[in-house]
Amino acid sequence: MKLSQGVEWAAHCATVLAALPEGAALSAAVLAEYHGVPQPYLAKSLQALSRAGIVTSAQGRGGGYRLARPAEQVTLLDVVTAVEGPEQAFRCAEIRRNAPHASPEACYSSPCAIAASMWTAEQAWRDSLATVTMASLASHVRDVVPADVGERNRAWIAARSGRHP
Amino acid sequence: MKLSQGVEWAAHCATVLAALPEGAALSAAVLAEYHGVPQPYLAKSLQALSRAGIVTSAQGRGGGYRLARPAEQVTLLDVVTAVEGPEQAFRCAEIRRNAPHASPEACYSSPCAIAASMWTAEQAWRDSLATVTMASLASHVRDVVPADVGERNRAWIAARSGRHP
């Protein structure tokens, strides 16, 4: 089981966008340069965030991406789901039905205990991701990065940020 | 994110083995026929369970697989880990280090908040899987399958089971 690299990239981008001043926006090129990742691949992650309504983008000079709603309302679960899709990791092929002697159809109306247990565990994973917001991640970064380094990175970003109308 | 089909197969096989009488064993061919899955692929799942010490096998006529320890001591986490490996689903490439202005090395000694949150969620998933034992799954199957159907399937299995010395 492996999450795509796009999850890491999207989460970092959303965290950076969460720390932007009101109205500011960053292009895919700036986000790619900031994170040292290839822009064509990062663009896919940003498009996934956009399709999920997590970011909005404005085209052209002075445009770019910003969060579509307050950073307190964007969770890590939102970001992971945007990139990975909403499907369960465990897919039940109902092989219990293949036993030499089948049960009456009604017995299969509730999920197989194995599938149910797998999905309960996935829900625990989702519940945990849902407790983490982009606001909390951005606040954590601000707390742990030395003040002068944070200031210089914010200045680097400010010099390259656009502004939504 | 997707779990391999081998997880479902291995979990069903371990559940069936959990329900065997003391000393009985089932070959890969019988397990494949019971579950209606292709034996060459199922063999990989069974080998994964064997490598992880969840099942033991005896070769030859009358041999086969059985659980290596009491069914109360084999969890769904054990089975999933045997098939999928122990690696985290989220792999941190430490892209925080790529920011235009880097922090002093010591600042990177604790994990990135994004990675830490992802791994906390995976731990919640593992903790949930660890609460489910093969004994509880086998007991659940016995409870929900109609008595006559269960009896016929157990007879089917008994007619094809080997016995470890």
Coordinates of C-alpha atoms in Angstrom, one line a residue:
Chain A
M1 CA 0.0 0.0 0.0
K2 CA 1.5 3.3 -1.0
L3 CA 0.2 6.8 -1.2
S4 CA 1.3 8.8 -4.2
Q5 CA 4.0 11.4 -4.0
G6 CA 1.3 13.9 -5.0
V7 CA -0.2 13.7 -1.5
E8 CA 3.0 15.1 0.1
W9 CA 3.3 17.8 -2.6
A10 CA -0.4 18.8 -2.3
A11 CA -0.2 19.0 1.5
H12 CA 2.9 21.1 1.4
C13 CA 1.3 23.5 -1.2
A14 CA -1.9 23.8 0.8
T15 CA 0.1 24.5 3.9
V16 CA 2.0 27.3 2.2
L17 CA -1.2 28.7 0.7
A18 CA -2.7 28.6 4.2
A19 CA 0.1 31.0 5.4
L20 CA -0.4 33.6 2.6
P21 CA -1.8 37.0 3.5
E22 CA -5.4 37.6 2.6
G23 CA -6.0 37.8 -1.2
A24 CA -2.5 36.7 -2.2
A25 CA -2.0 33.8 -4.6
L26 CA 0.9 31.7 -5.9
S27 CA 1.5 30.3 -9.4
A28 CA 2.3 26.6 -10.0
A29 CA 5.8 27.7 -11.1
V30 CA 6.5 29.5 -7.8
L31 CA 5.0 26.6 -5.7
A32 CA 7.2 24.2 -7.7
E33 CA 10.3 26.3 -7.2
Y34 CA 9.6 26.8 -3.5
H35 CA 9.3 23.0 -2.9
G36 CA 12.0 21.9 -5.3
V37 CA 9.7 19.7 -7.3
P38 CA 9.0 19.4 -11.0
Q39 CA 6.3 21.8 -12.1
P40 CA 4.6 19.5 -14.7
Y41 CA 4.0 16.9 -12.0
L42 CA 3.1 19.4 -9.3
A43 CA 0.5 20.8 -11.7
K44 CA -1.4 17.5 -11.5
S45 CA -1.6 17.8 -7.7
L46 CA -2.7 21.4 -7.9
Q47 CA -5.4 20.5 -10.4
A48 CA -6.6 17.8 -8.1
L49 CA -6.9 20.3 -5.3
S50 CA -8.7 22.6 -7.7
R51 CA -11.2 20.0 -8.8
A52 CA -12.0 19.2 -5.2
G53 CA -12.7 22.8 -4.5
I54 CA -9.8 23.2 -2.1
V55 CA -8.0 25.9 -4.1
T56 CA -9.1 28.4 -6.7
S57 CA -6.9 29.8 -9.4
A58 CA -6.8 33.0 -11.4
Q59 CA -5.1 32.9 -14.8
G60 CA -2.4 35.3 -16.0
R61 CA 0.1 37.7 -14.5
G62 CA -0.8 38.4 -10.9
G63 CA -2.9 35.2 -10.8
G64 CA -2.2 31.9 -9.2
Y65 CA -3.6 29.6 -6.6
R66 CA -5.1 30.4 -3.2
L67 CA -7.2 28.4 -0.8
A68 CA -10.9 28.4 -1.7
R69 CA -11.9 28.6 2.0
P70 CA -10.4 29.5 5.3
A71 CA -7.4 27.3 6.3
E72 CA -9.3 26.1 9.4
Q73 CA -11.8 24.5 7.1
V74 CA -9.4 22.5 4.9
T75 CA -8.3 19.3 6.5
L76 CA -5.5 16.9 5.6
L77 CA -8.3 14.4 4.8
D78 CA -9.7 16.8 2.2
V79 CA -6.2 17.1 0.6
V80 CA -5.5 13.3 0.6
T81 CA -8.9 12.5 -0.8
A82 CA -8.5 15.2 -3.5
V83 CA -5.3 13.5 -4.7
E84 CA -6.0 9.8 -4.0
G85 CA -9.7 9.8 -4.7
P86 CA -12.5 8.8 -2.4
E87 CA -12.3 5.0 -3.0
Q88 CA -11.7 2.6 -0.2
A89 CA -8.2 1.1 -0.2
F90 CA -9.7 -2.3 0.5
R91 CA -11.9 -3.6 -2.3
C92 CA -14.1 -6.5 -1.4
A93 CA -14.5 -9.0 -4.2
E94 CA -17.1 -10.9 -2.2
I95 CA -15.1 -14.2 -2.4
R96 CA -17.2 -15.5 0.5
R97 CA -19.8 -16.2 -2.2
N98 CA -17.5 -18.7 -3.8
A99 CA -17.7 -21.2 -1.0
P100 CA -18.7 -24.7 -2.2
H101 CA -22.1 -24.3 -0.5
A102 CA -23.6 -20.9 -0.8
S103 CA -25.8 -19.2 1.8
P104 CA -29.2 -17.8 0.9
E105 CA -28.9 -14.4 -0.9
A106 CA -30.2 -12.5 2.1
C107 CA -27.2 -13.6 4.2
Y108 CA -25.0 -11.5 1.9
S109 CA -26.8 -8.2 2.5
S110 CA -24.5 -7.1 5.3
P111 CA -20.8 -6.8 4.4
C112 CA -18.4 -9.6 5.0
A113 CA -16.8 -9.4 8.4
I114 CA -13.3 -9.1 6.8
A115 CA -14.4 -6.2 4.6
A116 CA -16.2 -4.5 7.5
S117 CA -13.1 -4.7 9.7
M118 CA -10.9 -3.3 6.9
W119 CA -13.3 -0.4 6.3
T120 CA -13.6 0.3 10.0
A121 CA -9.8 0.7 10.1
E122 CA -9.9 3.0 7.1
Q123 CA -12.5 5.1 8.8
A124 CA -10.1 5.4 11.8
W125 CA -7.4 6.6 9.4
R126 CA -9.8 9.2 7.8
D127 CA -11.0 10.4 11.2
S128 CA -7.4 11.0 12.2
L129 CA -6.6 12.9 9.0
A130 CA -9.8 15.0 9.5
T131 CA -8.5 16.4 12.8
V132 CA -5.6 18.1 11.1
T133 CA -6.3 21.4 9.3
M134 CA -4.1 23.5 7.0
A135 CA -4.3 26.2 9.6
S136 CA -2.8 24.0 12.3
L137 CA 0.0 22.8 9.9
A138 CA 0.9 26.4 8.9
S139 CA 0.9 27.4 12.5
H140 CA 3.2 24.4 13.4
V141 CA 5.6 25.4 10.6
R142 CA 5.7 29.0 12.0
D143 CA 6.4 27.6 15.4
V144 CA 9.3 25.3 14.5
V145 CA 11.1 27.2 11.8
P146 CA 13.6 29.8 13.3
A147 CA 12.1 33.3 13.1
D148 CA 14.7 34.7 10.7
V149 CA 14.5 31.7 8.3
G150 CA 10.7 31.9 8.3
E151 CA 10.9 35.7 7.6
R152 CA 13.2 35.2 4.7
N153 CA 11.0 32.5 3.2
R154 CA 7.9 34.6 3.6
A155 CA 9.8 37.5 1.9
W156 CA 10.8 35.2 -1.0
I157 CA 7.1 34.2 -1.4
A158 CA 5.8 37.8 -1.1
A159 CA 8.1 38.9 -3.9
R160 CA 6.6 36.3 -6.2
S161 CA 2.9 36.3 -5.1
G162 CA 0.0 37.4 -7.2
R163 CA -3.3 38.8 -5.9
H164 CA -6.8 37.7 -6.7
P165 CA -9.2 40.5 -7.7
Chain B
M1 CA -4.2 4.2 -2.5
K2 CA -5.1 0.6 -3.0
L3 CA -4.6 -2.6 -1.0
S4 CA -3.7 -5.7 -3.1
Q5 CA -6.2 -8.4 -3.7
G6 CA -3.9 -10.7 -1.9
V7 CA -5.0 -9.0 1.4
E8 CA -8.6 -10.2 0.9
W9 CA -7.5 -13.7 -0.1
A10 CA -5.0 -14.1 2.8
A11 CA -7.5 -12.9 5.3
H12 CA -10.1 -15.3 4.1
C13 CA -7.6 -18.2 4.1
A14 CA -6.5 -17.4 7.6
T15 CA -10.1 -17.2 8.8
V16 CA -10.8 -20.7 7.3
L17 CA -7.6 -22.1 8.8
A18 CA -8.7 -20.6 12.2
A19 CA -11.9 -22.7 12.0
L20 CA -10.0 -26.0 11.4
P21 CA -10.0 -28.7 14.0
E22 CA -6.7 -29.1 16.0
G23 CA -3.9 -30.5 13.8
A24 CA -5.8 -30.3 10.5
A25 CA -4.3 -28.6 7.5
L26 CA -5.4 -27.4 4.0
S27 CA -3.4 -27.4 0.8
A28 CA -3.1 -24.3 -1.4
A29 CA -5.2 -26.2 -4.0
V30 CA -8.0 -26.8 -1.6
L31 CA -7.9 -23.2 -0.3
A32 CA -8.0 -21.9 -3.8
E33 CA -10.9 -24.1 -4.8
Y34 CA -12.8 -23.2 -1.6
H35 CA -12.4 -19.4 -2.3
G36 CA -12.8 -19.7 -6.1
V37 CA -9.5 -17.9 -6.7
P38 CA -6.5 -18.9 -9.0
Q39 CA -4.1 -21.1 -7.1
P40 CA -0.9 -19.7 -8.6
Y41 CA -1.8 -16.2 -7.3
L42 CA -3.2 -17.5 -4.0
A43 CA 0.1 -19.3 -3.5
K44 CA 1.9 -15.9 -3.2
S45 CA -0.5 -14.8 -0.5
L46 CA 0.0 -18.1 1.4
Q47 CA 3.8 -17.7 1.0
A48 CA 3.6 -14.2 2.5
L49 CA 1.7 -15.6 5.5
S50 CA 4.3 -18.3 5.8
R51 CA 7.2 -15.9 5.7
A52 CA 5.6 -13.8 8.4
G53 CA 5.2 -16.9 10.6
I54 CA 1.4 -16.7 10.6
V55 CA 1.0 -20.2 9.0
T56 CA 3.2 -23.3 8.8
S57 CA 3.1 -25.8 6.0
A58 CA 3.9 -29.5 5.7
Q59 CA 4.7 -30.8 2.2
G60 CA 3.2 -33.8 0.5
R61 CA 0.1 -35.8 0.8
G62 CA -1.7 -35.1 4.0
G63 CA 0.2 -31.8 4.4
G64 CA -0.9 -28.3 3.8
Y65 CA -1.2 -25.1 5.7
R66 CA -2.4 -24.4 9.2
L67 CA -2.1 -21.4 11.6
A68 CA 1.3 -21.3 13.3
R69 CA -0.3 -20.0 16.5
P70 CA -3.7 -19.9 18.2
A71 CA -6.3 -18.0 16.2
E72 CA -6.7 -15.5 19.1
Q73 CA -3.1 -14.5 18.5
V74 CA -3.3 -13.8 14.8
T75 CA -4.7 -10.3 14.0
L76 CA -5.9 -8.7 10.8
L77 CA -2.9 -6.4 11.2
D78 CA -0.6 -9.4 11.1
V79 CA -2.2 -10.6 7.9
V80 CA -2.3 -7.2 6.2
T81 CA 1.3 -6.5 7.1
A82 CA 2.4 -10.0 5.9
V83 CA 0.9 -9.3 2.4
E84 CA 1.6 -5.6 2.1
G85 CA 4.8 -5.2 4.0
P86 CA 5.6 -3.1 7.0
E87 CA 6.3 0.1 5.1
Q88 CA 4.3 3.2 5.8
A89 CA 1.9 4.2 3.0
F90 CA 3.0 7.8 3.2
R91 CA 6.7 8.2 2.3
C92 CA 8.2 11.5 3.3
A93 CA 10.7 12.9 0.8
E94 CA 11.5 15.8 3.2
I95 CA 10.6 18.4 0.6
R96 CA 10.5 21.0 3.5
R97 CA 14.3 21.0 3.1
N98 CA 14.0 22.5 -0.4
A99 CA 12.6 25.8 0.7
P100 CA 14.6 28.7 -0.6
H101 CA 16.0 29.4 2.8
A102 CA 16.9 26.3 4.8
S103 CA 16.7 26.0 8.6
P104 CA 19.7 24.8 10.6
E105 CA 20.1 21.0 10.4
A106 CA 18.9 20.5 14.0
C107 CA 15.5 21.8 13.0
Y108 CA 15.0 18.7 10.8
S109 CA 15.6 16.2 13.5
S110 CA 11.9 15.9 14.3
P111 CA 9.6 14.8 11.5
C112 CA 7.8 17.3 9.3
A113 CA 4.3 18.0 10.8
I114 CA 2.7 16.7 7.6
A115 CA 4.5 13.4 7.7
A116 CA 3.8 13.1 11.5
S117 CA 0.1 13.6 10.9
M118 CA 0.0 11.1 8.1
W119 CA 1.8 8.5 10.2
T120 CA -0.5 9.2 13.2
A121 CA -3.4 8.4 10.9
E122 CA -1.7 5.2 9.7
Q123 CA -1.2 4.2 13.3
A124 CA -4.9 4.6 14.0
W125 CA -5.5 2.3 11.0
R126 CA -3.1 -0.3 12.4
D127 CA -4.5 0.0 15.9
S128 CA -7.9 -0.8 14.5
L129 CA -6.7 -3.8 12.5
A130 CA -4.9 -5.1 15.5
T131 CA -8.2 -5.4 17.5
V132 CA -9.5 -8.0 15.0
T133 CA -8.3 -11.6 15.4
M134 CA -8.8 -14.6 13.2
A135 CA -10.6 -16.2 16.0
S136 CA -13.2 -13.4 16.1
L137 CA -13.6 -13.5 12.3
A138 CA -14.1 -17.3 12.3
S139 CA -16.6 -17.0 15.1
H140 CA -18.5 -14.3 13.2
V141 CA -18.7 -16.5 10.1
R142 CA -20.0 -19.3 12.2
D143 CA -22.7 -16.9 13.7
V144 CA -23.9 -15.5 10.4
V145 CA -23.8 -18.5 8.0
P146 CA -26.9 -20.7 8.3
A147 CA -26.1 -23.8 10.4
D148 CA -26.8 -26.2 7.6
V149 CA -24.7 -24.3 5.1
G150 CA -21.8 -24.0 7.5
E151 CA -22.1 -27.7 8.3
R152 CA -21.9 -28.6 4.6
N153 CA -18.9 -26.3 4.0
R154 CA -17.1 -27.8 7.0
A155 CA -17.8 -31.3 5.7
W156 CA -16.4 -30.2 2.3
I157 CA -13.3 -29.0 4.0
A158 CA -12.9 -32.0 6.3
A159 CA -13.0 -34.3 3.3
R160 CA -10.1 -32.5 1.8
S161 CA -8.0 -31.6 4.9
G162 CA -4.6 -33.0 5.7
R163 CA -3.1 -33.4 9.1
H164 CA 0.2 -32.2 10.5
P165 CA 2.3 -34.8 12.3

